[in-house]
Amino acid sequence: ATGRRVVVDLGARPEIAGLAAEFGAIYAATDPDDNNGLKTCNAASTSPIFLLLDAGDIPSAKAIDTLLPLMSDERVAVAIGQSLMADDDSAEHGPNGLHELTFERQALNPALGARGAAILADSGALVRRAAIGDVEVGDEAPLEAQAYWSMALMAAGWKLVAASGRPVLVRQVVQSQDEVYEQRVLQARACRTMLFSRDGVLRLNSLRLGQRLAIVASAVRPLSGLRRAGFIAVVVASLLTGSLPLRPSLVAFAAFWAPGWTLTALGLGLMSGWTLRPGDRTRWSLRNLGASWQGLRHPLAFDQRRAPIMAP
């Protein structure tokens, strides 16, 4: 509580500047073209390591002390903390009561972080200032900029770790369906960039095989709508043509497909500590149908989209 507190405002709003002054914090407004504030955070900070928080997130009193041991290695650029998601965060909870991002935050990212290949897509992370200056930071929206920055750090030899212990912050409640959809689109666009850009995992660069696999694993959920769209296209084509793409066999169904489907769901549940339960992958892909395709389009196309006929 005695450290330097900096409020980075992406909108340069006088009311936010007044609020920062009231609580004795340093106010810093970003450039008009800067949509994420990472460069402004780096310029306004005076310590070699700072804690990155989004507005509305509530950190614990020991958040920095909990994450600081992860930064003992000088090649660690980011240490991402665990978080709690409020029960009334209804827009992102599934019918089984689990938050939509529980698997990624509590199981996948810590597993990738143990290999130094976590993806920074949230707040509640310790950031080394030298890492920001070591690689180029773009002016994209926070989710896109942080994801692309994570990949650039890996390529430059930095490590990104993620804690798997006690939570260090409580996340803000998101109840707006439009806001949730916008976040899904940004995640899909960030994954598209990491996979298909000129510096992505599909190009020849300094990324190691383990880092490439980590980036691909983090892109499975945001882009899962593309796979589901392909499945729906096959079903629709079969209905229109009146023919099936294969000859169904009851024996093959009972001996191979049904056991494979069951064992896959059971295996994913066991490996994820039951943060990924049967039916979650299907629910993800259906919820991400529109966002996955929207993420493939130019950013201006998202700003000019029509209002949805009904909530997802």
PDB file of C-alpha atoms in Angstrom:
ATOM      1  CA  ALA A   1       0.000   0.000   0.000  1.00  0.00           C
ATOM      2  CA  THR A   2       3.028   2.279   0.334  1.00  0.00           C
ATOM      3  CA  GLY A   3       4.186   1.832  -3.239  1.00  0.00           C
ATOM      4  CA  ARG A   4       3.641   4.149  -6.178  1.00  0.00           C
ATOM      5  CA  ARG A   5       0.151   3.808  -7.658  1.00  0.00           C
ATOM      6  CA  VAL A   6      -0.448   4.789 -11.276  1.00  0.00           C
ATOM      7  CA  VAL A   7      -3.859   5.081 -12.933  1.00  0.00           C
ATOM      8  CA  VAL A   8      -3.567   4.666 -16.713  1.00  0.00           C
ATOM      9  CA  ASP A   9      -6.621   6.050 -18.494  1.00  0.00           C
ATOM     10  CA  LEU A  10      -7.220   4.998 -22.095  1.00  0.00           C
ATOM     11  CA  GLY A  11      -9.852   7.687 -22.527  1.00  0.00           C
ATOM     12  CA  ALA A  12      -8.131  10.722 -20.928  1.00  0.00           C
ATOM     13  CA  ARG A  13     -11.238  11.514 -18.856  1.00  0.00           C
ATOM     14  CA  PRO A  14     -11.192  14.430 -16.357  1.00  0.00           C
ATOM     15  CA  GLU A  15     -13.336  12.502 -13.846  1.00  0.00           C
ATOM     16  CA  ILE A  16     -10.756   9.686 -13.726  1.00  0.00           C
ATOM     17  CA  ALA A  17      -7.972  12.222 -13.257  1.00  0.00           C
ATOM     18  CA  GLY A  18      -9.894  13.747 -10.345  1.00  0.00           C
ATOM     19  CA  LEU A  19     -10.460  10.346  -8.783  1.00  0.00           C
ATOM     20  CA  ALA A  20      -6.748   9.509  -9.039  1.00  0.00           C
ATOM     21  CA  ALA A  21      -5.812  12.817  -7.387  1.00  0.00           C
ATOM     22  CA  GLU A  22      -8.330  12.216  -4.595  1.00  0.00           C
ATOM     23  CA  PHE A  23      -6.652   8.940  -3.637  1.00  0.00           C
ATOM     24  CA  GLY A  24      -3.096  10.168  -4.121  1.00  0.00           C
ATOM     25  CA  ALA A  25      -2.363   8.163  -7.276  1.00  0.00           C
ATOM     26  CA  ILE A  26      -0.387   9.238 -10.330  1.00  0.00           C
ATOM     27  CA  TYR A  27      -2.619   9.865 -13.338  1.00  0.00           C
ATOM     28  CA  ALA A  28      -1.354   8.999 -16.826  1.00  0.00           C
ATOM     29  CA  ALA A  29      -3.402   9.317 -20.015  1.00  0.00           C
ATOM     30  CA  THR A  30      -2.457   7.322 -23.093  1.00  0.00           C
ATOM     31  CA  ASP A  31      -1.887   8.635 -26.587  1.00  0.00           C
ATOM     32  CA  PRO A  32      -5.050   8.725 -28.745  1.00  0.00           C
ATOM     33  CA  ASP A  33      -3.855   5.758 -30.823  1.00  0.00           C
ATOM     34  CA  ASP A  34      -2.760   3.664 -27.804  1.00  0.00           C
ATOM     35  CA  ASN A  35      -5.584   1.257 -26.933  1.00  0.00           C
ATOM     36  CA  ASN A  36      -3.855  -0.848 -24.273  1.00  0.00           C
ATOM     37  CA  GLY A  37      -1.620   1.420 -22.175  1.00  0.00           C
ATOM     38  CA  LEU A  38       1.328  -0.959 -21.789  1.00  0.00           C
ATOM     39  CA  LYS A  39       3.840   1.618 -22.991  1.00  0.00           C
ATOM     40  CA  THR A  40       2.289   4.243 -20.727  1.00  0.00           C
ATOM     41  CA  CYS A  41       2.515   1.869 -17.739  1.00  0.00           C
ATOM     42  CA  ASN A  42       6.169   1.322 -18.516  1.00  0.00           C
ATOM     43  CA  ALA A  43       6.898   5.050 -18.784  1.00  0.00           C
ATOM     44  CA  ALA A  44       4.965   5.998 -15.633  1.00  0.00           C
ATOM     45  CA  SER A  45       6.471   3.275 -13.425  1.00  0.00           C
ATOM     46  CA  THR A  46       9.692   3.816 -11.514  1.00  0.00           C
ATOM     47  CA  SER A  47      10.234   0.328 -10.061  1.00  0.00           C
ATOM     48  CA  PRO A  48      11.739  -2.541 -12.096  1.00  0.00           C
ATOM     49  CA  ILE A  49       8.573  -4.622 -11.517  1.00  0.00           C
ATOM     50  CA  PHE A  50       4.957  -3.432 -11.347  1.00  0.00           C
ATOM     51  CA  LEU A  51       1.543  -5.058 -10.772  1.00  0.00           C
ATOM     52  CA  LEU A  52      -0.862  -4.729 -13.708  1.00  0.00           C
ATOM     53  CA  LEU A  53      -4.554  -4.449 -12.750  1.00  0.00           C
ATOM     54  CA  ASP A  54      -7.714  -3.721 -14.720  1.00  0.00           C
ATOM     55  CA  ALA A  55     -10.229  -1.267 -13.308  1.00  0.00           C
ATOM     56  CA  GLY A  56     -12.755  -3.129 -11.171  1.00  0.00           C
ATOM     57  CA  ASP A  57     -10.421  -5.974 -10.138  1.00  0.00           C
ATOM     58  CA  ILE A  58      -9.740  -6.188  -6.388  1.00  0.00           C
ATOM     59  CA  PRO A  59      -6.247  -7.468  -5.428  1.00  0.00           C
ATOM     60  CA  SER A  60      -5.440  -9.086  -2.105  1.00  0.00           C
ATOM     61  CA  ALA A  61      -3.102  -7.349   0.344  1.00  0.00           C
ATOM     62  CA  LYS A  62      -0.443  -9.996  -0.331  1.00  0.00           C
ATOM     63  CA  ALA A  63      -0.797 -10.153  -4.121  1.00  0.00           C
ATOM     64  CA  ILE A  64       2.693  -8.813  -4.821  1.00  0.00           C
ATOM     65  CA  ASP A  65       4.309 -10.922  -2.079  1.00  0.00           C
ATOM     66  CA  THR A  66       2.630 -14.025  -3.510  1.00  0.00           C
ATOM     67  CA  LEU A  67       3.827 -13.443  -7.068  1.00  0.00           C
ATOM     68  CA  LEU A  68       7.259 -11.965  -6.346  1.00  0.00           C
ATOM     69  CA  PRO A  69       9.029 -15.341  -5.806  1.00  0.00           C
ATOM     70  CA  LEU A  70       8.059 -16.278  -9.370  1.00  0.00           C
ATOM     71  CA  MET A  71      10.161 -13.344 -10.604  1.00  0.00           C
ATOM     72  CA  SER A  72      13.388 -14.592  -8.990  1.00  0.00           C
ATOM     73  CA  ASP A  73      14.545 -15.810 -12.398  1.00  0.00           C
ATOM     74  CA  GLU A  74      15.784 -12.747 -14.299  1.00  0.00           C
ATOM     75  CA  ARG A  75      14.427 -14.192 -17.561  1.00  0.00           C
ATOM     76  CA  VAL A  76      10.830 -14.200 -16.267  1.00  0.00           C
ATOM     77  CA  ALA A  77       9.015 -11.276 -17.868  1.00  0.00           C
ATOM     78  CA  VAL A  78       5.524 -11.830 -16.448  1.00  0.00           C
ATOM     79  CA  ALA A  79       4.110 -13.696 -13.438  1.00  0.00           C
ATOM     80  CA  ILE A  80       0.340 -14.182 -13.753  1.00  0.00           C
ATOM     81  CA  GLY A  81      -1.706 -14.651 -10.578  1.00  0.00           C
ATOM     82  CA  GLN A  82      -4.765 -16.776  -9.914  1.00  0.00           C
ATOM     83  CA  SER A  83      -8.150 -15.093  -9.523  1.00  0.00           C
ATOM     84  CA  LEU A  84     -11.611 -15.634  -8.120  1.00  0.00           C
ATOM     85  CA  MET A  85     -14.659 -15.129 -10.324  1.00  0.00           C
ATOM     86  CA  ALA A  86     -17.793 -13.886  -8.567  1.00  0.00           C
ATOM     87  CA  ASP A  87     -20.903 -16.095  -8.567  1.00  0.00           C
ATOM     88  CA  ASP A  88     -23.005 -13.241  -9.939  1.00  0.00           C
ATOM     89  CA  ASP A  89     -20.780 -12.979 -13.028  1.00  0.00           C
ATOM     90  CA  SER A  90     -23.747 -14.519 -14.819  1.00  0.00           C
ATOM     91  CA  ALA A  91     -22.860 -13.662 -18.400  1.00  0.00           C
ATOM     92  CA  GLU A  92     -19.891 -16.023 -18.345  1.00  0.00           C
ATOM     93  CA  HIS A  93     -21.162 -18.873 -16.180  1.00  0.00           C
ATOM     94  CA  GLY A  94     -22.301 -22.139 -17.684  1.00  0.00           C
ATOM     95  CA  PRO A  95     -25.336 -24.188 -16.598  1.00  0.00           C
ATOM     96  CA  ASN A  96     -23.044 -26.366 -14.459  1.00  0.00           C
ATOM     97  CA  GLY A  97     -22.105 -23.337 -12.343  1.00  0.00           C
ATOM     98  CA  LEU A  98     -18.513 -23.103 -13.600  1.00  0.00           C
ATOM     99  CA  HIS A  99     -17.164 -19.901 -15.060  1.00  0.00           C
ATOM    100  CA  GLU A 100     -16.474 -20.144 -18.780  1.00  0.00           C
ATOM    101  CA  LEU A 101     -12.777 -19.328 -18.317  1.00  0.00           C
ATOM    102  CA  THR A 102     -12.133 -21.538 -15.267  1.00  0.00           C
ATOM    103  CA  PHE A 103     -10.254 -24.156 -17.274  1.00  0.00           C
ATOM    104  CA  GLU A 104      -7.928 -21.660 -18.944  1.00  0.00           C
ATOM    105  CA  ARG A 105      -7.225 -19.610 -15.831  1.00  0.00           C
ATOM    106  CA  GLN A 106      -6.887 -22.397 -13.267  1.00  0.00           C
ATOM    107  CA  ALA A 107      -5.590 -25.328 -15.304  1.00  0.00           C
ATOM    108  CA  LEU A 108      -4.320 -24.518 -18.802  1.00  0.00           C
ATOM    109  CA  ASN A 109      -2.379 -21.290 -18.234  1.00  0.00           C
ATOM    110  CA  PRO A 110      -0.596 -22.543 -15.060  1.00  0.00           C
ATOM    111  CA  ALA A 111       0.385 -25.697 -16.963  1.00  0.00           C
ATOM    112  CA  LEU A 112       1.776 -23.594 -19.807  1.00  0.00           C
ATOM    113  CA  GLY A 113       3.413 -21.253 -17.294  1.00  0.00           C
ATOM    114  CA  ALA A 114       5.291 -24.158 -15.739  1.00  0.00           C
ATOM    115  CA  ARG A 115       7.056 -24.360 -19.119  1.00  0.00           C
ATOM    116  CA  GLY A 116       7.547 -20.594 -19.310  1.00  0.00           C
ATOM    117  CA  ALA A 117       4.955 -20.229 -22.064  1.00  0.00           C
ATOM    118  CA  ALA A 118       1.842 -18.769 -20.411  1.00  0.00           C
ATOM    119  CA  ILE A 119      -0.306 -16.207 -22.243  1.00  0.00           C
ATOM    120  CA  LEU A 120      -1.027 -12.832 -20.638  1.00  0.00           C
ATOM    121  CA  ALA A 121      -4.709 -12.220 -21.309  1.00  0.00           C
ATOM    122  CA  ASP A 122      -5.841 -10.815 -17.959  1.00  0.00           C
ATOM    123  CA  SER A 123      -4.820  -8.445 -15.205  1.00  0.00           C
ATOM    124  CA  GLY A 124      -3.350  -9.473 -11.862  1.00  0.00           C
ATOM    125  CA  ALA A 125       0.157 -10.003 -13.192  1.00  0.00           C
ATOM    126  CA  LEU A 126       3.602  -8.795 -12.180  1.00  0.00           C
ATOM    127  CA  VAL A 127       5.403  -7.307 -15.189  1.00  0.00           C
ATOM    128  CA  ARG A 128       9.125  -6.642 -15.549  1.00  0.00           C
ATOM    129  CA  ARG A 129       9.673  -3.197 -17.063  1.00  0.00           C
ATOM    130  CA  ALA A 130      12.763  -4.344 -18.964  1.00  0.00           C
ATOM    131  CA  ALA A 131      10.616  -6.858 -20.851  1.00  0.00           C
ATOM    132  CA  ILE A 132       8.337  -4.130 -22.220  1.00  0.00           C
ATOM    133  CA  GLY A 133      11.309  -2.216 -23.548  1.00  0.00           C
ATOM    134  CA  ASP A 134      12.895  -5.339 -25.022  1.00  0.00           C
ATOM    135  CA  VAL A 135      10.176  -6.092 -27.584  1.00  0.00           C
ATOM    136  CA  GLU A 136       7.794  -3.960 -29.613  1.00  0.00           C
ATOM    137  CA  VAL A 137       4.386  -3.219 -28.100  1.00  0.00           C
ATOM    138  CA  GLY A 138       1.565  -2.430 -30.504  1.00  0.00           C
ATOM    139  CA  ASP A 139      -1.436  -0.142 -30.097  1.00  0.00           C
ATOM    140  CA  GLU A 140      -4.136  -2.815 -30.284  1.00  0.00           C
ATOM    141  CA  ALA A 141      -6.835  -3.418 -27.668  1.00  0.00           C
ATOM    142  CA  PRO A 142      -5.538  -4.934 -24.383  1.00  0.00           C
ATOM    143  CA  LEU A 143      -6.430  -8.568 -25.125  1.00  0.00           C
ATOM    144  CA  GLU A 144      -4.831  -8.456 -28.554  1.00  0.00           C
ATOM    145  CA  ALA A 145      -1.778  -6.478 -27.476  1.00  0.00           C
ATOM    146  CA  GLN A 146      -1.065  -8.671 -24.442  1.00  0.00           C
ATOM    147  CA  ALA A 147      -1.451 -11.917 -26.384  1.00  0.00           C
ATOM    148  CA  TYR A 148       0.792 -10.736 -29.227  1.00  0.00           C
ATOM    149  CA  TRP A 149       3.272  -9.296 -26.708  1.00  0.00           C
ATOM    150  CA  SER A 150       3.387 -12.686 -24.934  1.00  0.00           C
ATOM    151  CA  MET A 151       4.389 -14.379 -28.171  1.00  0.00           C
ATOM    152  CA  ALA A 152       7.013 -11.708 -28.904  1.00  0.00           C
ATOM    153  CA  LEU A 153       8.503 -12.165 -25.428  1.00  0.00           C
ATOM    154  CA  MET A 154       8.812 -15.918 -25.968  1.00  0.00           C
ATOM    155  CA  ALA A 155      10.541 -15.339 -29.286  1.00  0.00           C
ATOM    156  CA  ALA A 156      12.989 -12.973 -27.557  1.00  0.00           C
ATOM    157  CA  GLY A 157      13.900 -15.586 -24.939  1.00  0.00           C
ATOM    158  CA  TRP A 158      11.741 -14.373 -22.035  1.00  0.00           C
ATOM    159  CA  LYS A 159       9.615 -16.657 -19.841  1.00  0.00           C
ATOM    160  CA  LEU A 160       5.982 -16.120 -18.868  1.00  0.00           C
ATOM    161  CA  VAL A 161       4.860 -18.011 -15.761  1.00  0.00           C
ATOM    162  CA  ALA A 162       1.485 -18.404 -14.063  1.00  0.00           C
ATOM    163  CA  ALA A 163       0.743 -19.221 -10.444  1.00  0.00           C
ATOM    164  CA  SER A 164      -1.451 -22.198  -9.541  1.00  0.00           C
ATOM    165  CA  GLY A 165      -1.926 -21.525  -5.829  1.00  0.00           C
ATOM    166  CA  ARG A 166      -4.213 -19.219  -3.901  1.00  0.00           C
ATOM    167  CA  PRO A 167      -6.009 -16.411  -5.791  1.00  0.00           C
ATOM    168  CA  VAL A 168      -4.476 -12.953  -5.587  1.00  0.00           C
ATOM    169  CA  LEU A 169      -7.478 -10.959  -6.841  1.00  0.00           C
ATOM    170  CA  VAL A 170     -11.225 -10.998  -7.370  1.00  0.00           C
ATOM    171  CA  ARG A 171     -12.293 -10.156 -10.905  1.00  0.00           C
ATOM    172  CA  GLN A 172     -14.883  -7.593 -11.818  1.00  0.00           C
ATOM    173  CA  VAL A 173     -18.392  -8.789 -12.591  1.00  0.00           C
ATOM    174  CA  VAL A 174     -19.351  -8.818 -16.274  1.00  0.00           C
ATOM    175  CA  GLN A 175     -23.092  -9.123 -16.798  1.00  0.00           C
ATOM    176  CA  SER A 176     -23.478  -7.500 -20.214  1.00  0.00           C
ATOM    177  CA  GLN A 177     -23.888  -9.978 -23.071  1.00  0.00           C
ATOM    178  CA  ASP A 178     -22.530  -7.390 -25.504  1.00  0.00           C
ATOM    179  CA  GLU A 179     -19.368  -6.953 -23.417  1.00  0.00           C
ATOM    180  CA  VAL A 180     -18.851 -10.705 -23.176  1.00  0.00           C
ATOM    181  CA  TYR A 181     -19.282 -11.038 -26.935  1.00  0.00           C
ATOM    182  CA  GLU A 182     -16.796  -8.235 -27.546  1.00  0.00           C
ATOM    183  CA  GLN A 183     -14.241  -9.975 -25.334  1.00  0.00           C
ATOM    184  CA  ARG A 184     -14.733 -13.219 -27.276  1.00  0.00           C
ATOM    185  CA  VAL A 185     -14.174 -11.416 -30.567  1.00  0.00           C
ATOM    186  CA  LEU A 186     -10.973  -9.814 -29.262  1.00  0.00           C
ATOM    187  CA  GLN A 187      -9.727 -13.183 -28.012  1.00  0.00           C
ATOM    188  CA  ALA A 188     -10.433 -14.790 -31.382  1.00  0.00           C
ATOM    189  CA  ARG A 189      -8.657 -11.953 -33.180  1.00  0.00           C
ATOM    190  CA  ALA A 190      -5.650 -12.254 -30.851  1.00  0.00           C
ATOM    191  CA  CYS A 191      -5.427 -16.003 -31.483  1.00  0.00           C
ATOM    192  CA  ARG A 192      -5.713 -15.450 -35.234  1.00  0.00           C
ATOM    193  CA  THR A 193      -2.789 -13.022 -35.014  1.00  0.00           C
ATOM    194  CA  MET A 194      -0.643 -15.422 -32.994  1.00  0.00           C
ATOM    195  CA  LEU A 195      -1.312 -18.269 -35.418  1.00  0.00           C
ATOM    196  CA  PHE A 196      -1.381 -16.663 -38.855  1.00  0.00           C
ATOM    197  CA  SER A 197       0.552 -13.372 -38.659  1.00  0.00           C
ATOM    198  CA  ARG A 198       3.996 -12.991 -40.220  1.00  0.00           C
ATOM    199  CA  ASP A 199       5.529 -13.620 -36.782  1.00  0.00           C
ATOM    200  CA  GLY A 200       3.040 -16.347 -35.814  1.00  0.00           C
ATOM    201  CA  VAL A 201       3.595 -19.954 -34.875  1.00  0.00           C
ATOM    202  CA  LEU A 202       3.075 -21.176 -38.444  1.00  0.00           C
ATOM    203  CA  ARG A 203       6.064 -19.181 -39.720  1.00  0.00           C
ATOM    204  CA  LEU A 204       9.784 -19.855 -39.460  1.00  0.00           C
ATOM    205  CA  ASN A 205      11.057 -17.898 -36.445  1.00  0.00           C
ATOM    206  CA  SER A 206      12.833 -18.354 -33.116  1.00  0.00           C
ATOM    207  CA  LEU A 207       9.842 -19.879 -31.306  1.00  0.00           C
ATOM    208  CA  ARG A 208      10.543 -23.327 -29.917  1.00  0.00           C
ATOM    209  CA  LEU A 209       8.247 -26.310 -30.498  1.00  0.00           C
ATOM    210  CA  GLY A 210       6.953 -26.223 -26.918  1.00  0.00           C
ATOM    211  CA  GLN A 211       6.118 -22.526 -27.230  1.00  0.00           C
ATOM    212  CA  ARG A 212       4.291 -23.102 -30.510  1.00  0.00           C
ATOM    213  CA  LEU A 213       2.216 -25.887 -28.945  1.00  0.00           C
ATOM    214  CA  ALA A 214       1.415 -23.653 -25.965  1.00  0.00           C
ATOM    215  CA  ILE A 215       0.134 -20.882 -28.241  1.00  0.00           C
ATOM    216  CA  VAL A 216      -1.953 -23.357 -30.244  1.00  0.00           C
ATOM    217  CA  ALA A 217      -3.424 -24.771 -27.013  1.00  0.00           C
ATOM    218  CA  SER A 218      -4.431 -21.290 -25.858  1.00  0.00           C
ATOM    219  CA  ALA A 219      -6.192 -20.686 -29.194  1.00  0.00           C
ATOM    220  CA  VAL A 220      -8.421 -23.781 -29.085  1.00  0.00           C
ATOM    221  CA  ARG A 221     -11.374 -22.261 -27.213  1.00  0.00           C
ATOM    222  CA  PRO A 222     -11.492 -18.798 -28.864  1.00  0.00           C
ATOM    223  CA  LEU A 223     -11.424 -20.364 -32.337  1.00  0.00           C
ATOM    224  CA  SER A 224     -13.589 -23.403 -31.506  1.00  0.00           C
ATOM    225  CA  GLY A 225     -16.532 -21.857 -33.344  1.00  0.00           C
ATOM    226  CA  LEU A 226     -14.756 -22.464 -36.655  1.00  0.00           C
ATOM    227  CA  ARG A 227     -14.687 -26.215 -36.036  1.00  0.00           C
ATOM    228  CA  ARG A 228     -18.338 -26.199 -34.988  1.00  0.00           C
ATOM    229  CA  ALA A 229     -19.273 -24.199 -38.093  1.00  0.00           C
ATOM    230  CA  GLY A 230     -17.640 -26.871 -40.264  1.00  0.00           C
ATOM    231  CA  PHE A 231     -19.666 -29.574 -38.521  1.00  0.00           C
ATOM    232  CA  ILE A 232     -22.904 -27.626 -38.991  1.00  0.00           C
ATOM    233  CA  ALA A 233     -22.064 -27.110 -42.675  1.00  0.00           C
ATOM    234  CA  VAL A 234     -21.724 -30.883 -43.162  1.00  0.00           C
ATOM    235  CA  VAL A 235     -25.082 -31.490 -41.456  1.00  0.00           C
ATOM    236  CA  VAL A 236     -26.828 -28.837 -43.550  1.00  0.00           C
ATOM    237  CA  ALA A 237     -25.283 -30.192 -46.753  1.00  0.00           C
ATOM    238  CA  SER A 238     -26.507 -33.688 -45.877  1.00  0.00           C
ATOM    239  CA  LEU A 239     -30.033 -32.398 -45.292  1.00  0.00           C
ATOM    240  CA  LEU A 240     -30.083 -30.470 -48.569  1.00  0.00           C
ATOM    241  CA  THR A 241     -28.681 -33.292 -50.695  1.00  0.00           C
ATOM    242  CA  GLY A 242     -30.529 -36.087 -48.948  1.00  0.00           C
ATOM    243  CA  SER A 243     -27.364 -38.176 -48.577  1.00  0.00           C
ATOM    244  CA  LEU A 244     -24.970 -38.861 -45.732  1.00  0.00           C
ATOM    245  CA  PRO A 245     -21.222 -38.221 -46.037  1.00  0.00           C
ATOM    246  CA  LEU A 246     -20.551 -41.766 -44.775  1.00  0.00           C
ATOM    247  CA  ARG A 247     -22.358 -45.089 -44.379  1.00  0.00           C
ATOM    248  CA  PRO A 248     -23.360 -45.474 -40.712  1.00  0.00           C
ATOM    249  CA  SER A 249     -22.587 -48.773 -39.074  1.00  0.00           C
ATOM    250  CA  LEU A 250     -24.129 -49.680 -35.740  1.00  0.00           C
ATOM    251  CA  VAL A 251     -21.194 -51.961 -34.936  1.00  0.00           C
ATOM    252  CA  ALA A 252     -18.622 -49.244 -35.663  1.00  0.00           C
ATOM    253  CA  PHE A 253     -20.676 -46.741 -33.676  1.00  0.00           C
ATOM    254  CA  ALA A 254     -20.841 -49.020 -30.632  1.00  0.00           C
ATOM    255  CA  ALA A 255     -17.237 -50.223 -30.848  1.00  0.00           C
ATOM    256  CA  PHE A 256     -15.374 -47.035 -31.736  1.00  0.00           C
ATOM    257  CA  TRP A 257     -17.299 -43.747 -31.768  1.00  0.00           C
ATOM    258  CA  ALA A 258     -19.233 -44.057 -28.484  1.00  0.00           C
ATOM    259  CA  PRO A 259     -16.257 -45.295 -26.389  1.00  0.00           C
ATOM    260  CA  GLY A 260     -13.966 -42.697 -27.994  1.00  0.00           C
ATOM    261  CA  TRP A 261     -16.376 -39.868 -27.256  1.00  0.00           C
ATOM    262  CA  THR A 262     -16.845 -41.028 -23.655  1.00  0.00           C
ATOM    263  CA  LEU A 263     -13.158 -41.604 -22.943  1.00  0.00           C
ATOM    264  CA  THR A 264     -12.178 -38.251 -24.479  1.00  0.00           C
ATOM    265  CA  ALA A 265     -14.603 -36.379 -22.231  1.00  0.00           C
ATOM    266  CA  LEU A 266     -13.455 -38.389 -19.192  1.00  0.00           C
ATOM    267  CA  GLY A 267      -9.768 -37.883 -20.015  1.00  0.00           C
ATOM    268  CA  LEU A 268     -10.135 -34.135 -20.461  1.00  0.00           C
ATOM    269  CA  GLY A 269     -11.978 -33.914 -17.154  1.00  0.00           C
ATOM    270  CA  LEU A 270      -9.301 -35.878 -15.282  1.00  0.00           C
ATOM    271  CA  MET A 271      -6.365 -34.007 -16.820  1.00  0.00           C
ATOM    272  CA  SER A 272      -7.939 -30.627 -16.084  1.00  0.00           C
ATOM    273  CA  GLY A 273      -8.867 -31.401 -12.485  1.00  0.00           C
ATOM    274  CA  TRP A 274     -12.547 -31.334 -13.548  1.00  0.00           C
ATOM    275  CA  THR A 275     -12.364 -27.668 -14.532  1.00  0.00           C
ATOM    276  CA  LEU A 276     -13.271 -28.985 -18.001  1.00  0.00           C
ATOM    277  CA  ARG A 277     -16.377 -31.150 -17.798  1.00  0.00           C
ATOM    278  CA  PRO A 278     -18.303 -33.218 -20.359  1.00  0.00           C
ATOM    279  CA  GLY A 279     -20.283 -30.906 -22.606  1.00  0.00           C
ATOM    280  CA  ASP A 280     -18.080 -27.839 -22.038  1.00  0.00           C
ATOM    281  CA  ARG A 281     -16.316 -28.093 -25.393  1.00  0.00           C
ATOM    282  CA  THR A 282     -19.630 -28.288 -27.273  1.00  0.00           C
ATOM    283  CA  ARG A 283     -21.016 -25.346 -25.300  1.00  0.00           C
ATOM    284  CA  TRP A 284     -17.859 -23.296 -25.968  1.00  0.00           C
ATOM    285  CA  SER A 285     -17.934 -23.912 -29.690  1.00  0.00           C
ATOM    286  CA  LEU A 286     -21.614 -22.980 -29.987  1.00  0.00           C
ATOM    287  CA  ARG A 287     -21.162 -19.812 -27.928  1.00  0.00           C
ATOM    288  CA  ASN A 288     -18.127 -18.819 -29.969  1.00  0.00           C
ATOM    289  CA  LEU A 289     -19.668 -19.385 -33.407  1.00  0.00           C
ATOM    290  CA  GLY A 290     -20.170 -15.708 -34.199  1.00  0.00           C
ATOM    291  CA  ALA A 291     -17.154 -14.439 -32.275  1.00  0.00           C
ATOM    292  CA  SER A 292     -14.731 -16.865 -33.966  1.00  0.00           C
ATOM    293  CA  TRP A 293     -15.766 -15.721 -37.439  1.00  0.00           C
ATOM    294  CA  GLN A 294     -15.922 -12.073 -36.394  1.00  0.00           C
ATOM    295  CA  GLY A 295     -12.372 -12.366 -35.084  1.00  0.00           C
ATOM    296  CA  LEU A 296     -11.174 -13.239 -38.577  1.00  0.00           C
ATOM    297  CA  ARG A 297     -12.423  -9.942 -39.990  1.00  0.00           C
ATOM    298  CA  HIS A 298     -10.825  -6.509 -39.951  1.00  0.00           C
ATOM    299  CA  PRO A 299     -11.282  -4.614 -36.630  1.00  0.00           C
ATOM    300  CA  LEU A 300     -13.421  -1.977 -38.376  1.00  0.00           C
ATOM    301  CA  ALA A 301     -15.907  -4.673 -39.321  1.00  0.00           C
ATOM    302  CA  PHE A 302     -16.557  -5.340 -35.643  1.00  0.00           C
ATOM    303  CA  ASP A 303     -17.232  -1.670 -34.911  1.00  0.00           C
ATOM    304  CA  GLN A 304     -19.752  -1.530 -37.757  1.00  0.00           C
ATOM    305  CA  ARG A 305     -21.575  -4.771 -36.924  1.00  0.00           C
ATOM    306  CA  ARG A 306     -25.360  -4.876 -36.602  1.00  0.00           C
ATOM    307  CA  ALA A 307     -27.010  -5.271 -33.209  1.00  0.00           C
ATOM    308  CA  PRO A 308     -27.878  -8.923 -32.449  1.00  0.00           C
ATOM    309  CA  ILE A 309     -31.499  -9.942 -32.909  1.00  0.00           C
ATOM    310  CA  MET A 310     -31.457 -11.705 -29.569  1.00  0.00           C
ATOM    311  CA  ALA A 311     -28.953 -12.249 -26.763  1.00  0.00           C
ATOM    312  CA  PRO A 312     -26.621 -15.253 -27.239  1.00  0.00           C
TER     313      PRO A 312
END
